[in-house]
Coordinates of C-alpha atoms in Angstrom, one line a residue:
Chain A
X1 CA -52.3 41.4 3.1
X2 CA -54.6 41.8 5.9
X3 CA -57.1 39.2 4.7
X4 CA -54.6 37.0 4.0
X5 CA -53.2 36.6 7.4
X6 CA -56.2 36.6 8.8
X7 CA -57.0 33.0 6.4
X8 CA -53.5 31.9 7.5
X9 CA -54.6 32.3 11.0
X10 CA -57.7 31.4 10.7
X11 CA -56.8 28.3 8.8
X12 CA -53.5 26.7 9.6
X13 CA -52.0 23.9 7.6
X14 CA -52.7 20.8 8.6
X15 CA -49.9 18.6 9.6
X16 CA -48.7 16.4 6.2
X17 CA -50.9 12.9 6.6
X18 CA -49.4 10.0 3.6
X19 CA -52.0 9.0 1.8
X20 CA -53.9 5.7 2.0
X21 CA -52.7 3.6 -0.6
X22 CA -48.7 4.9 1.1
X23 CA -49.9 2.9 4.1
X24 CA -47.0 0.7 4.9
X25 CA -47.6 -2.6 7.0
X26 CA -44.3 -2.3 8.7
X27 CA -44.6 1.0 9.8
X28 CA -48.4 0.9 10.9
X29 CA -46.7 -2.2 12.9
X30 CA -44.2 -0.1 14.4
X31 CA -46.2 3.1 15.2
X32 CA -48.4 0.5 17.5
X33 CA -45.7 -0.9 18.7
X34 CA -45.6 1.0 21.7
X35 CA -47.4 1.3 25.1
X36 CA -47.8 5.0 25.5
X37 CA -49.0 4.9 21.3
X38 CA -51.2 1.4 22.1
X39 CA -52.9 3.7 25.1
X40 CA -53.4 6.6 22.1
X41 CA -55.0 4.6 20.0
X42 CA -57.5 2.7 22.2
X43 CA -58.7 5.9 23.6
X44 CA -59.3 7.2 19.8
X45 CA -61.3 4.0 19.3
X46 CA -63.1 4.1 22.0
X47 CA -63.8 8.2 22.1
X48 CA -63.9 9.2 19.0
X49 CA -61.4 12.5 18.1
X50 CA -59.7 13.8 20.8
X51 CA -57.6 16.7 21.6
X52 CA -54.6 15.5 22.8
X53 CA -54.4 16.8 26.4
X54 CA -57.5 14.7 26.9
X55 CA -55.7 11.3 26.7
X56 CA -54.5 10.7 30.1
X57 CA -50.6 9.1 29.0
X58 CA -48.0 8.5 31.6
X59 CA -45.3 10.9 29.8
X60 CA -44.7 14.5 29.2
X61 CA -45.8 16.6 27.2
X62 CA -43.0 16.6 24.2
X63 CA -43.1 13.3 24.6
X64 CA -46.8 12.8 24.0
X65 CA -46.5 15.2 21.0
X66 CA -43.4 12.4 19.9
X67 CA -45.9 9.8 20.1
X68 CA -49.0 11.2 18.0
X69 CA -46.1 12.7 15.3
X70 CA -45.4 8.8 15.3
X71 CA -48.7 7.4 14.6
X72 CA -50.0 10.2 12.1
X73 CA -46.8 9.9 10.0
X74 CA -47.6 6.0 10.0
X75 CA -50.8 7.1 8.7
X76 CA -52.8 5.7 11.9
X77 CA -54.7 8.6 13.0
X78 CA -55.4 11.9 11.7
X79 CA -54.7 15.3 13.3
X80 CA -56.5 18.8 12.2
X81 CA -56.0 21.9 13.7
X82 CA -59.4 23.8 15.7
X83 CA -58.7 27.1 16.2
X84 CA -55.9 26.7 18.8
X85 CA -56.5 23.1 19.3
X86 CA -55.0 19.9 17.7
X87 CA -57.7 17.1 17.4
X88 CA -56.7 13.6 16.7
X89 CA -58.6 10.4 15.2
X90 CA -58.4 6.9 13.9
X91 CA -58.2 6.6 10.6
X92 CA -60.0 3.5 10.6
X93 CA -62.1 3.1 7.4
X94 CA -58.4 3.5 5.5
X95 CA -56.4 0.8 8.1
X96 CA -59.4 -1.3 7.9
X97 CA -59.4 -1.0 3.7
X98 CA -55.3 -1.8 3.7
X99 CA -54.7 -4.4 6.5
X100 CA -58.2 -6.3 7.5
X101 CA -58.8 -7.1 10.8
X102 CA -55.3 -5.5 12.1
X103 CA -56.7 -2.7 13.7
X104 CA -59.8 -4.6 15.4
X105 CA -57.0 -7.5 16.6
X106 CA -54.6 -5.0 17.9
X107 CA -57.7 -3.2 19.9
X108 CA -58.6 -6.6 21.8
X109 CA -55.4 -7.3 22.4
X110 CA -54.4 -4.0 24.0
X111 CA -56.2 -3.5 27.1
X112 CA -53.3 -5.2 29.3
X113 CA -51.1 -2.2 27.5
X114 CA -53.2 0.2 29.3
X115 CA -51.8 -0.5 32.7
X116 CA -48.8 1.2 31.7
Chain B
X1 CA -16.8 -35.6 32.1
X2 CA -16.2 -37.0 29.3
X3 CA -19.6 -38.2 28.8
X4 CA -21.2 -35.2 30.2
X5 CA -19.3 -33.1 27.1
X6 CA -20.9 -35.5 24.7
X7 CA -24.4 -34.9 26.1
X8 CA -24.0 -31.2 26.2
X9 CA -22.7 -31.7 22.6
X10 CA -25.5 -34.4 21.2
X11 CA -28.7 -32.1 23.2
X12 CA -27.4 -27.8 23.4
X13 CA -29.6 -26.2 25.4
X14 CA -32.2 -24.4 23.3
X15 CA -32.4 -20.9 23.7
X16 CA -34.5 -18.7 25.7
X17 CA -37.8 -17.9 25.1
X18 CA -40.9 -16.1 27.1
X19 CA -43.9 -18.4 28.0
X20 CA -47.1 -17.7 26.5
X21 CA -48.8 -15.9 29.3
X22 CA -45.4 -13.4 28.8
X23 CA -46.0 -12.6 25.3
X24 CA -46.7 -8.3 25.3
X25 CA -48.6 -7.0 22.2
X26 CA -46.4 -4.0 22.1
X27 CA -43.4 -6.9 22.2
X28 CA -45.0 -8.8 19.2
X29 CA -45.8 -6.0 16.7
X30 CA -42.2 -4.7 17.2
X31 CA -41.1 -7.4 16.4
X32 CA -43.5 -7.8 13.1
X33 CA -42.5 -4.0 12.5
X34 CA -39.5 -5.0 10.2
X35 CA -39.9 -5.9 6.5
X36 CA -37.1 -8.6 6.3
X37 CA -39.1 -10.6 9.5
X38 CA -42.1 -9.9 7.9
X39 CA -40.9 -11.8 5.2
X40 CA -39.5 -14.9 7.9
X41 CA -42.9 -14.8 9.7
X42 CA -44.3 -15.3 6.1
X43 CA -41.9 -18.0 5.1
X44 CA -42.4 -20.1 8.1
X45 CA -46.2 -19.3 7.7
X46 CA -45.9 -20.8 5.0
X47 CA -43.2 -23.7 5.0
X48 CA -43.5 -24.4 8.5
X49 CA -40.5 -25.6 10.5
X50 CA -37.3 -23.7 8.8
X51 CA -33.4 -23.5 9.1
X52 CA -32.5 -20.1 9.3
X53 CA -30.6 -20.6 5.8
X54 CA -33.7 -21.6 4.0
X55 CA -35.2 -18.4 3.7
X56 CA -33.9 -16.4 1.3
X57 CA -33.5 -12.8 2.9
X58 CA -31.7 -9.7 1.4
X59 CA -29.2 -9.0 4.2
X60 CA -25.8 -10.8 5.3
X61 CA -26.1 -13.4 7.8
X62 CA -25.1 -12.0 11.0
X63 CA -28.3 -9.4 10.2
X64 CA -30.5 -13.0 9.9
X65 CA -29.1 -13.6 13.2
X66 CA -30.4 -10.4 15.2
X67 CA -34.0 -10.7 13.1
X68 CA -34.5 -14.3 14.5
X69 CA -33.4 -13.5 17.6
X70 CA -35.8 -10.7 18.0
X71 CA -38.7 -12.8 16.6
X72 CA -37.9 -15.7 19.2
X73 CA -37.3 -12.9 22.5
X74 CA -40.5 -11.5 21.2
X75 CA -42.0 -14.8 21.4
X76 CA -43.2 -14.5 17.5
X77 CA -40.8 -17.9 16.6
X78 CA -39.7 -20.9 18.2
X79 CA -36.0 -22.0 17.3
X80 CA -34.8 -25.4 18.4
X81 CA -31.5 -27.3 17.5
X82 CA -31.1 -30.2 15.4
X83 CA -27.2 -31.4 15.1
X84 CA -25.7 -28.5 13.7
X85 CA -29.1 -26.7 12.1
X86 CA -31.0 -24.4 14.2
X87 CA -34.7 -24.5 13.1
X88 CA -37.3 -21.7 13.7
X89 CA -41.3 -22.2 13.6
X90 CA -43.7 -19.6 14.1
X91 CA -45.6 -19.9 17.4
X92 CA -49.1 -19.7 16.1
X93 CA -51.3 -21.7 18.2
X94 CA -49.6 -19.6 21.4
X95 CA -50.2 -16.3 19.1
X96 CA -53.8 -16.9 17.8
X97 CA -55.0 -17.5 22.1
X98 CA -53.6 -14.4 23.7
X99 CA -53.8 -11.9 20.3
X100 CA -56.5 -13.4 18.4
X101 CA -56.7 -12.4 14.3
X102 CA -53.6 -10.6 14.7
X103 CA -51.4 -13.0 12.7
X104 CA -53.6 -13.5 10.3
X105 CA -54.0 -9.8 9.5
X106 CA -50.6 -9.2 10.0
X107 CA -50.1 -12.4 6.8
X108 CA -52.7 -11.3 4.7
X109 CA -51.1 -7.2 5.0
X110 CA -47.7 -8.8 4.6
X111 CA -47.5 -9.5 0.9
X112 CA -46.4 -6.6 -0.7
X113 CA -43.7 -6.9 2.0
X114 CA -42.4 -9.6 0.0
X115 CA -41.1 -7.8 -2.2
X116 CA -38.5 -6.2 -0.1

């Protein structure tokens, strides 16, 4: 029993991520459709993973953990769980595979959505 | 007055819409978050210049309504009146300057949308 709390702990579930081919266009669309997310997702791209405290967003904290629920369940980034920490990234290569192009557009088109 | 009514009548004022330099990504992929105007933004992709009526969409009419509406507020569609007909366009060439690529990805990601 021991042991296996210790895994559990050691190990916590990752969040539930769809899977690429469940990628939908109109809900990839309306994950990014949002400042606070748009802000999210440039950092990513430009950063690389991130916890999420280190994305400076104009909102509280529930509400920043509202926003990345939003984009992983849209299947736009990917969260894992570090020890106590939840790190977030792009999932790029699979966006770029299901909707060429979107991702890049929607990153040059952005940066007036980080004056939020 | 009388001939005032019948130029209100023979020109009604076309609705509102933003001016390029207002268009907002976060605006525009909202309003391309939706399958059923993913399927109008297809149509007219397609077509070019359409009455609403022409587009064969699986919802009642007052439903067509609000999605045009929120493609033209959203600066996606331009909708003019002719007579009686009110005919919608998409606004590409304003689009493809201020989010370049992103209507094209958003078409080429948009077929399986279709099939709504």
């Amino acid at each position: 029993m021991g042991t296996l709390t210790q895994v559990r702990v050691g190990s916590p579930e990752a969040p539930p991520h769809p899977e690429a081919s469940e990628l939908e266009l109109a809900g990839v669309l309306h994950a990014l459709s949002d400042p606070v997310r748009l802000r999210i997702v440039s950092a990513l791209a430009e950063r690389g993973e991130q916890p999420c405290g280190a994305i400076e967003l104009p909102v509280v904290k529930s509400t920043c953990t509202h926003h990345f629920r939003v984009l992983r369940e849209a299947g736009v980034i990917r969260q894992r769980i570090e020890g106590t920490t939840k790190l977030n990234s792009l999932r790029r290569d699979e966006l770029d595979a299901r909707f060429p192009g979107l991702l890049d557009a929607v990153l040059s088109g952005c940066a007036p959505a980080l004056t939020v």
